[in-house]
Tab-separated table of C-alpha atoms and ligand atoms in Angstrom:
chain	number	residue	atom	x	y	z
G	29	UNK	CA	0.000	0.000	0.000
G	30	UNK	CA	2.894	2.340	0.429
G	31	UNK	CA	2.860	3.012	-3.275
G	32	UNK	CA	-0.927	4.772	-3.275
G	33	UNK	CA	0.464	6.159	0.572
G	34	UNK	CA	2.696	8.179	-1.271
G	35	UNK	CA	0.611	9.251	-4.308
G	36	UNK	CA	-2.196	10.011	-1.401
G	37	UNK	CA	-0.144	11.805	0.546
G	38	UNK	CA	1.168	14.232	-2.147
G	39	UNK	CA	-2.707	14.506	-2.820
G	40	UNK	CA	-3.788	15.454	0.479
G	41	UNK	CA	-0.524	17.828	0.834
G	42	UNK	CA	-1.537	20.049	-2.557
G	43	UNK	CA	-5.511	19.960	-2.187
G	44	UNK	CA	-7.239	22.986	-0.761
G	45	UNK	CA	-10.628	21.417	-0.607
G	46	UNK	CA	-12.173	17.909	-0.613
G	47	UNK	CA	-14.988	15.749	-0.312
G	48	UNK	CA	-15.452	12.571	1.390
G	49	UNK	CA	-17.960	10.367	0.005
G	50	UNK	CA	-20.121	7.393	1.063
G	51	UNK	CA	-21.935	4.600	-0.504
G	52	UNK	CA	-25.580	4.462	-0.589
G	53	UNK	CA	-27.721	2.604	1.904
G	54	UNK	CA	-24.475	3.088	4.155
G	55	UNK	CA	-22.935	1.127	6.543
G	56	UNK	CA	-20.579	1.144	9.628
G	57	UNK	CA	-17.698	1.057	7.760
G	58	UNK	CA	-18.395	3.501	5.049
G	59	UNK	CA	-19.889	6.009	7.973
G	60	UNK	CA	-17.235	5.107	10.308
G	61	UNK	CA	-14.506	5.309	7.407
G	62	UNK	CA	-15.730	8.387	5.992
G	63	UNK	CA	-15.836	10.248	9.589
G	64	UNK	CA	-12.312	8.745	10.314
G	65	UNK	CA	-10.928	10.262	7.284
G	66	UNK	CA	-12.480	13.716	7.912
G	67	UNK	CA	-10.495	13.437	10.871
G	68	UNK	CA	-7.092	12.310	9.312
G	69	UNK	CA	-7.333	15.469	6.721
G	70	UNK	CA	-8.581	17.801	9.509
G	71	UNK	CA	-4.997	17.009	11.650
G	72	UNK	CA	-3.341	17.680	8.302
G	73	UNK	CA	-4.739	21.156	7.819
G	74	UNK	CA	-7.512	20.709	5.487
G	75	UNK	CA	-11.105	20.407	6.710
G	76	UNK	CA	-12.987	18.710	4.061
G	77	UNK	CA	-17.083	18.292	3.388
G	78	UNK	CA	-19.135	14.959	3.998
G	79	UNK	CA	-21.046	13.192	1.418
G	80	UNK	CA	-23.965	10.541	1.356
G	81	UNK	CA	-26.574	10.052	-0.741
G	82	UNK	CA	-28.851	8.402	1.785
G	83	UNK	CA	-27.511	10.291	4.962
G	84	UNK	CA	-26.169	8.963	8.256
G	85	UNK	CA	-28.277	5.629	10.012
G	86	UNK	CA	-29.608	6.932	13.099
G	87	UNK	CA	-27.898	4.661	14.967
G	88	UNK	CA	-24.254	6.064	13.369
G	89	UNK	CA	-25.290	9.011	14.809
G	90	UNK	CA	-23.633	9.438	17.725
G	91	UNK	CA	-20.306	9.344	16.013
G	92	UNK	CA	-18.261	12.519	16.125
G	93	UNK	CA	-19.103	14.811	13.204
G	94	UNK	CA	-21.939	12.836	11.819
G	95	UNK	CA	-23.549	16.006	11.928
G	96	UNK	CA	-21.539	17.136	9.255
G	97	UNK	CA	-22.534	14.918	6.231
G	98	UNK	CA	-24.983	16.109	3.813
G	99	UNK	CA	-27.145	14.881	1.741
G	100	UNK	CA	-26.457	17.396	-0.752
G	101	UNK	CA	-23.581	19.107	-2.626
G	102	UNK	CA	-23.840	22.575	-3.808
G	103	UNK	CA	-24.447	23.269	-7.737
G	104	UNK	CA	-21.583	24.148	-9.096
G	105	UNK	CA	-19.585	23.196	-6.088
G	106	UNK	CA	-15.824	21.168	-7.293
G	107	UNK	CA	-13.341	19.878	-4.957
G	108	UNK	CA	-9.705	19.368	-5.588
G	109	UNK	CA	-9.885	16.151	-4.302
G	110	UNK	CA	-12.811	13.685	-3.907
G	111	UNK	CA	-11.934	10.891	-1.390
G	112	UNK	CA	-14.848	7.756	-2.092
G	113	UNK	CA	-14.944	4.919	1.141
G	114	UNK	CA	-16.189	1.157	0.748
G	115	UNK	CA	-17.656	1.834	-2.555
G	116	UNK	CA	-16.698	-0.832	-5.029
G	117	UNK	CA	-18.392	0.794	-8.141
G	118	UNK	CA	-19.481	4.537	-9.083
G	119	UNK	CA	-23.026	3.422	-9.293
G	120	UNK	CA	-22.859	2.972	-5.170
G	121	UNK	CA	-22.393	6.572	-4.742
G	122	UNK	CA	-26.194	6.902	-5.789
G	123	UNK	CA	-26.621	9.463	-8.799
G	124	UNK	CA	-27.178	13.121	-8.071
G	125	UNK	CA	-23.453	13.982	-8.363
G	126	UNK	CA	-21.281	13.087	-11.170
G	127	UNK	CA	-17.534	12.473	-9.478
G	128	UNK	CA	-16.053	14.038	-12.498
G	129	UNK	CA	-17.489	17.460	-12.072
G	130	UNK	CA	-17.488	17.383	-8.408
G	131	UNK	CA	-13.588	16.456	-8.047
G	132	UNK	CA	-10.340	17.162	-9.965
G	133	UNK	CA	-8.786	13.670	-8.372
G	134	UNK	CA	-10.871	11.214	-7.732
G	135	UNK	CA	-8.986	8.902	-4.636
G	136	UNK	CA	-11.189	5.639	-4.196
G	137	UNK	CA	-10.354	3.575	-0.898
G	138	UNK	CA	-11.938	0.379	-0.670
G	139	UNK	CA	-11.981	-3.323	0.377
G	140	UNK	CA	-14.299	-4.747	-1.958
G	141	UNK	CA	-12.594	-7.391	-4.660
G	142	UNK	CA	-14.832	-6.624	-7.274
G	143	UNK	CA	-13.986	-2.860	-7.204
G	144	UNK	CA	-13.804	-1.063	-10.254
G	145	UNK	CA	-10.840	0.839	-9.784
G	146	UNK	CA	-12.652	3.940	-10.931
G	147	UNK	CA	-10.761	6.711	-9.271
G	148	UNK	CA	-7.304	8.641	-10.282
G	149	UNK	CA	-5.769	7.050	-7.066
G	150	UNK	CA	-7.127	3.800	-6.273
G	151	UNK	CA	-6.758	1.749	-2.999
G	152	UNK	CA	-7.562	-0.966	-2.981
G	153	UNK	CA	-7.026	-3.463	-1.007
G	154	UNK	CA	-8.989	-7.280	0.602
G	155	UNK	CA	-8.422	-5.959	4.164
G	156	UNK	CA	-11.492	-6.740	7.139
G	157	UNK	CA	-12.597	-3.034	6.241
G	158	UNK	CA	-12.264	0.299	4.441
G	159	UNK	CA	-11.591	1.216	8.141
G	160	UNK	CA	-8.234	-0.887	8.366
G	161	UNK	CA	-6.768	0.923	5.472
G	162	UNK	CA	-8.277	4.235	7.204
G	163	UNK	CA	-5.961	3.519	10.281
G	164	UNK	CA	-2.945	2.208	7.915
G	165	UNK	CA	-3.370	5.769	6.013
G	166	UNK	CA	-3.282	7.488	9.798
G	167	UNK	CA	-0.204	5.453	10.630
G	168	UNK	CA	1.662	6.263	7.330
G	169	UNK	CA	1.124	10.393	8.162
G	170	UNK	CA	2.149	9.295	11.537
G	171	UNK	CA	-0.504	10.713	13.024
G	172	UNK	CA	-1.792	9.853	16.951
G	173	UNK	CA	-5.190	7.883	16.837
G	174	UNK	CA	-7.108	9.838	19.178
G	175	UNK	CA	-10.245	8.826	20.946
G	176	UNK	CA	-12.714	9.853	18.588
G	177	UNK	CA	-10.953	8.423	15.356
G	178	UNK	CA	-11.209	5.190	17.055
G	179	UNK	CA	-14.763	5.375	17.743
G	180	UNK	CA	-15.111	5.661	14.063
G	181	UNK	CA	-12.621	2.988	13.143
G	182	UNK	CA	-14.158	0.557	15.521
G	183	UNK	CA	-17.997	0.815	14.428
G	184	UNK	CA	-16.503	0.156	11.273
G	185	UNK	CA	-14.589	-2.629	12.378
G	186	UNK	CA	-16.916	-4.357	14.415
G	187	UNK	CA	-19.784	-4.101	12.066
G	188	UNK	CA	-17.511	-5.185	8.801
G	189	UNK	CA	-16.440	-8.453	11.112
G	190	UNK	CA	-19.681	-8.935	12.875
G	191	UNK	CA	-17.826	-8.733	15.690
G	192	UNK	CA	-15.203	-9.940	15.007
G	193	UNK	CA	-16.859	-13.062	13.607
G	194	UNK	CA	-15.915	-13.778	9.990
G	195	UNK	CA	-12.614	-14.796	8.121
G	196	UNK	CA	-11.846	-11.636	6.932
G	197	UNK	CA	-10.781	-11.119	11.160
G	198	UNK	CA	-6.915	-11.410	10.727
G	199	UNK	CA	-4.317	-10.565	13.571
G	200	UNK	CA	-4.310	-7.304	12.085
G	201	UNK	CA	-7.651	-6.533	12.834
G	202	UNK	CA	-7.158	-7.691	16.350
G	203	UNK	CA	-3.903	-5.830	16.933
G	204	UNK	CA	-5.613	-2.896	15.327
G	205	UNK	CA	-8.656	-2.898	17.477
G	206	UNK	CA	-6.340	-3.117	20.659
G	207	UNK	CA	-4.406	0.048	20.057
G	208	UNK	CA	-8.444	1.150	19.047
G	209	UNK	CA	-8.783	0.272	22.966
G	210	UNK	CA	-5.709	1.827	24.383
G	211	UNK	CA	-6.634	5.213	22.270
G	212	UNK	CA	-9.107	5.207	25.084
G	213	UNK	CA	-12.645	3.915	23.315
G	214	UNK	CA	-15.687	1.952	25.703
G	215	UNK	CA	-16.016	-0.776	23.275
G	216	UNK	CA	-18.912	-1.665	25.549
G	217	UNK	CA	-20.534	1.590	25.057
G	218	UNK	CA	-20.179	1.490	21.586
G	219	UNK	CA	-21.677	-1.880	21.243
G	220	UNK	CA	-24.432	-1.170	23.201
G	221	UNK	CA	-24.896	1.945	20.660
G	222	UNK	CA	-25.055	-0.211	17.537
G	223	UNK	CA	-26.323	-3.460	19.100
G	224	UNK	CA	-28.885	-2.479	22.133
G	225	UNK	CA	-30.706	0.233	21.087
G	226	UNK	CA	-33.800	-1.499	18.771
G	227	UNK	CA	-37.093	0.450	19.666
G	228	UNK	CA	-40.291	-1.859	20.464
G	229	UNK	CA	-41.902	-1.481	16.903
G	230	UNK	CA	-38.209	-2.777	15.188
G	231	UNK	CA	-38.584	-5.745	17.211
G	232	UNK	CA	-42.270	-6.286	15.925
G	233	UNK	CA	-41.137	-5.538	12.463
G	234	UNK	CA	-38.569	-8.069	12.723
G	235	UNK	CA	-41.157	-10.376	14.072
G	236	UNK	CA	-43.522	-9.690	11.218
G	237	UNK	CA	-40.301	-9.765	8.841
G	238	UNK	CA	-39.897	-13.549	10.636
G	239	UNK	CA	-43.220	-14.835	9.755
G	240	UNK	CA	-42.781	-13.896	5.980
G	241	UNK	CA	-39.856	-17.096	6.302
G	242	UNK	CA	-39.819	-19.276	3.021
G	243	UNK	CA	-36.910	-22.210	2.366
G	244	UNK	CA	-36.149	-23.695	-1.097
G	245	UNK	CA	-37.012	-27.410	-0.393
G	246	UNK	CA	-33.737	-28.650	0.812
G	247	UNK	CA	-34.030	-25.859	3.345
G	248	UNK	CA	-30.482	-24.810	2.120
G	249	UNK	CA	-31.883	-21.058	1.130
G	250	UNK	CA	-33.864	-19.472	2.941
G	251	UNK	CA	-35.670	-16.090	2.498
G	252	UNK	CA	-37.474	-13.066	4.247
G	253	UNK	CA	-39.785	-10.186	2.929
G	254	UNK	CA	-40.479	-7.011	3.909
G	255	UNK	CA	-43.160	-4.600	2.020
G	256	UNK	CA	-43.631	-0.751	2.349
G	257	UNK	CA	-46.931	-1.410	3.832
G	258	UNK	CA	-44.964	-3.787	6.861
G	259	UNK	CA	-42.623	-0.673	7.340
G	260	UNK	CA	-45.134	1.811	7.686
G	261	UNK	CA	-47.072	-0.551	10.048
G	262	UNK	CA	-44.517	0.172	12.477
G	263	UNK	CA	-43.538	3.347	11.720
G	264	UNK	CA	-39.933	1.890	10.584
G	265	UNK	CA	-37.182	2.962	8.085
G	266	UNK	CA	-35.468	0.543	5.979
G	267	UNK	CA	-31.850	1.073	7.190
G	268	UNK	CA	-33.835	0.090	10.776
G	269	UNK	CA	-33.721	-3.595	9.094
G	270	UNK	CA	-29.635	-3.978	9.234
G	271	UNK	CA	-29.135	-7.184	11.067
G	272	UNK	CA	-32.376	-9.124	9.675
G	273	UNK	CA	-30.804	-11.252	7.358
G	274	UNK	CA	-27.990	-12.221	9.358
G	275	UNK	CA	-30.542	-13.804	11.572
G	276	UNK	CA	-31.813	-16.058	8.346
G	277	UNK	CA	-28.240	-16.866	8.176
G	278	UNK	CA	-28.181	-18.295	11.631
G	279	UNK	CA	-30.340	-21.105	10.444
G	280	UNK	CA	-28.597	-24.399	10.858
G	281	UNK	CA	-27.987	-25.851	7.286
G	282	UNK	CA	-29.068	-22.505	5.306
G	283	UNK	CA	-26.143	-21.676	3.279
G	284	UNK	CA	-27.690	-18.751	1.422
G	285	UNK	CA	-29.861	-16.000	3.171
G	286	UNK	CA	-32.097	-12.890	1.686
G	287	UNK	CA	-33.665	-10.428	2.537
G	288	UNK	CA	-36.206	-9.171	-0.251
G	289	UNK	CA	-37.344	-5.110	1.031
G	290	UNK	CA	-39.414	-2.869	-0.588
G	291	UNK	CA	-38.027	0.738	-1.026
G	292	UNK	CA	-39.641	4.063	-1.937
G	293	UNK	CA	-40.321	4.487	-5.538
G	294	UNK	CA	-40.832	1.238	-6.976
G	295	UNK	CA	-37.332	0.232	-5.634
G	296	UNK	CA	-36.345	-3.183	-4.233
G	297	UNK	CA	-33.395	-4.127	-2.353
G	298	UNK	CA	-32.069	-7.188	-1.937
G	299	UNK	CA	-29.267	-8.098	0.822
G	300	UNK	CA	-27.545	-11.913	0.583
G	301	UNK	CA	-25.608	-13.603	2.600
G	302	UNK	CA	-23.710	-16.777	2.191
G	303	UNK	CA	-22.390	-19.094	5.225
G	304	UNK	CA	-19.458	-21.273	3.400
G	305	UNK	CA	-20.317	-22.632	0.032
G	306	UNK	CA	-21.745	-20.275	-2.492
G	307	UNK	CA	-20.559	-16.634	-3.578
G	308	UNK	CA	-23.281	-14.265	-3.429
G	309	UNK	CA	-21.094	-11.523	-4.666
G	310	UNK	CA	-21.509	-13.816	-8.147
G	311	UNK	CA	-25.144	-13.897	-7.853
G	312	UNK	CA	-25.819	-10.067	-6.685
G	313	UNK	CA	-23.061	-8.902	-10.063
G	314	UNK	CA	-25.474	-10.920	-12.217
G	315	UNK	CA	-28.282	-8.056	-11.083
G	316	UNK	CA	-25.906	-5.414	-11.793
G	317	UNK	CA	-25.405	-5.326	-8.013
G	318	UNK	CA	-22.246	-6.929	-6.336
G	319	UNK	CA	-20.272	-7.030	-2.739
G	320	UNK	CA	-18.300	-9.663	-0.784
G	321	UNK	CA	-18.165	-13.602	-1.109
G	322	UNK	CA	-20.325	-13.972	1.787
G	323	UNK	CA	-22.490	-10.936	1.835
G	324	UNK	CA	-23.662	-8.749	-0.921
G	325	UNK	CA	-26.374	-6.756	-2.235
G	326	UNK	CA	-28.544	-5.710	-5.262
G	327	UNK	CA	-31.106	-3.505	-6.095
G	328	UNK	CA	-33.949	-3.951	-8.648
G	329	UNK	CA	-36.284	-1.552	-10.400
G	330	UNK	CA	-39.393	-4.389	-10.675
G	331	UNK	CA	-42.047	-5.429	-8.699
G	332	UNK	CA	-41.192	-7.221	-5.801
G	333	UNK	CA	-42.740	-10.979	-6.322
G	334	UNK	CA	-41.114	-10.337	-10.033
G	335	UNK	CA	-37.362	-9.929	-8.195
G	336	UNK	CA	-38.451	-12.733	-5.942
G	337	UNK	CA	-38.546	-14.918	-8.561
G	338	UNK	CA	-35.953	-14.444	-10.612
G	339	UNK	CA	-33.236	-13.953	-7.641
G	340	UNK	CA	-34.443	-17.479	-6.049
G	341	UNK	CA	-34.415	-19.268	-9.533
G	342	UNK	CA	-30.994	-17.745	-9.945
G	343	UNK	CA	-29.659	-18.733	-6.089
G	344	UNK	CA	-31.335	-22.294	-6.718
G	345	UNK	CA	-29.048	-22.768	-10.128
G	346	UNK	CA	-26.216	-22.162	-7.416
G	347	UNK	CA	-24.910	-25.738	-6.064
G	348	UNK	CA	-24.651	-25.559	-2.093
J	426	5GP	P1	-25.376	-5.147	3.326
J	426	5GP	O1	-26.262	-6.324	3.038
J	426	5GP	O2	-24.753	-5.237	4.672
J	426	5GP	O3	-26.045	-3.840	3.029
J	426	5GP	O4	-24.185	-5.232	2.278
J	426	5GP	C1	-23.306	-6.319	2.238
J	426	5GP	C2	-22.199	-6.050	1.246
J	426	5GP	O5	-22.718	-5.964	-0.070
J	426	5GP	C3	-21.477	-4.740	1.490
J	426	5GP	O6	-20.127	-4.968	1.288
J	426	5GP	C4	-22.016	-3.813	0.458
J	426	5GP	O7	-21.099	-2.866	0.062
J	426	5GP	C5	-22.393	-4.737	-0.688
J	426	5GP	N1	-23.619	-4.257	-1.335
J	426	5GP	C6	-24.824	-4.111	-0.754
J	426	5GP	N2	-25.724	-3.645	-1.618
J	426	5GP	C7	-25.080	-3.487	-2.803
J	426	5GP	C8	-25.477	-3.035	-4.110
J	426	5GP	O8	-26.628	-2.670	-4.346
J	426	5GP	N3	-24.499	-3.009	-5.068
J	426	5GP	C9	-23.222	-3.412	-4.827
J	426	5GP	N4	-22.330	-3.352	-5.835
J	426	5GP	N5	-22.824	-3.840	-3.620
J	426	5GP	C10	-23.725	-3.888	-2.622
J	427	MN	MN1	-16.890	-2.309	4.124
């Protein structure tokens, strides 16, 4: 990585303005990595503006500076240097900006293996997180990690590993989150933040969600649903439903999990996860949609019995 640290460093030295930029429907890592970053540039001097298409999850919110990040870039408004986190592909950035008139240099950090390399800069790189290469960036401007850049780093950490839980958990990530620890962080607090704070009606909507479970006949796919008409029953957002399908996963024997959810506007998401024998990353690209090997995503512009049907036929043609 010291290759892109260099080429990122003369980047950051130069610029006089830049914007960091998340992926839609975003996660831990791409809020945590984002805020992180803001952070990094801030100690060097330049105090740069906060993208995301879909905002900030309420429960990100209590991260420091998640009160910066808009939803909204000015007309007309260019950056020297825009700085994209956990995005594997343009199209995740959602469409109301176009990167080449918003930004001069385009830097694109990212963990995903089927990333595009669409920036100037690109890196790149199969780490836990876009948060690990966040905290290698920090370390290569030798900068101290200070409390609150580690509360960003770790949501991202622990909600890219499920705590801590999958393969992509290496030594690094361990020795990482310990000097995380010693930068002073509650990693209780913070998991009680992301983990313990479901209202009453999520927990009935995840109930509801529960009831909608189908299996293919071998039982080794199962599937939940969740309409517009569920969400507005209790009073729910969609980003309220992170978590859901990792429950599906749980199931003893299923080896691929969805989770079918009706958007706004005719749009339908689909989230997949895999335990150990199929590659839902190959399944979601086929939709024009993509991720990791063992969880990915995809979003479709059809009715939602129509997606159904075709992403199940699809999974089903997928030995597991
Ligand atoms: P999640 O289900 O947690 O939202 O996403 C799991 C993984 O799939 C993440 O790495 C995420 O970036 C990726 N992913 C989710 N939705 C999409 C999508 O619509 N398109 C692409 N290319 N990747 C997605
Ligand atoms: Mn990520």
């Amino acid at each position: 990585m010291s290759d892109e640290c260099k080429r990122i460093k003369r980047a950051f030295e130069t610029a006089e303005s830049a914007l960091i930029v998340s992926h839609l429907d975003p996660d831990g890592d791409s809020i945590g990595s984002m805020l992180a970053l803001g952070r990094i540039l801030s100690n060097l001097g330049l105090e740069a503006d906060y993208y995301s298409e879909d905002g900030v999850p309420k429960v990100y919110r209590f991260l420091p500076w998640a009160d910066r990040v808009c939803n909204r870039v000015a007309p007309d408004k260019s950056y020297d240097l825009v700085i994209t986190v956990d995005a594997s592909d343009i199209k995740r950035l959602g469409n109301k900006i176009v990167l080449s008139e918003v930004g001069k240099l385009i830097i694109n950090i990212d963990h995903h293996p089927d990333n595009t390399n669409f920036g100037s800069i690109n890196c790149v790189h199969l780490t836990s997180s876009t948060a690990e290469l966040i905290y290698k960036l920090a370390k290569y401007f030798e900068l101290k990690i200070d409390t609150e850049m580690a509360k960003c780093l770790y949501v991202a950490l622990i909600t890219d590993t499920g705590n801590f839980r999958y393969e992509n958990t290496s030594k690094e990530t361990f020795l990482m989150a310990a000097e995380l620890i010693e930068a002073g962080i509650s990693t209780h607090e913070i998991s009680t933040k992301i983990y313990d704070t479901r209202t009453v009606p999520m927990i009935k909507l995840f109930a509801a969600a529960m009831g909608t479970l189908e299996t293919s006949e071998n039982q080794k796919a199962a599937w939940v649903t969740v309409t517009q008409e569920m969400l507005q029953k209790y009073a729910c957002r969609s980003e309220q439903l992170v978590g859901l399908v990792d429950h599906i996963r749980s199931i003893a024997g299923v080896e691929v999990a969805m989770l079918f959810r009706e958007e706004k506007d005719g749009v339908v998401k689909v989230n997949f996860r895999s335990k150990d024998k199929v590659n839902v990353s190959e399944i979601a690209q086929k939709f024009n949609g993509g991720g990791h090997v063992k969880a990915s995503g995809a979003v479709f512009h059809e009715p939602i019995e129509a997606v159904k049907a075709k992403v199940i036929a699809e999974v089903l043609r997928h030995p597991s």
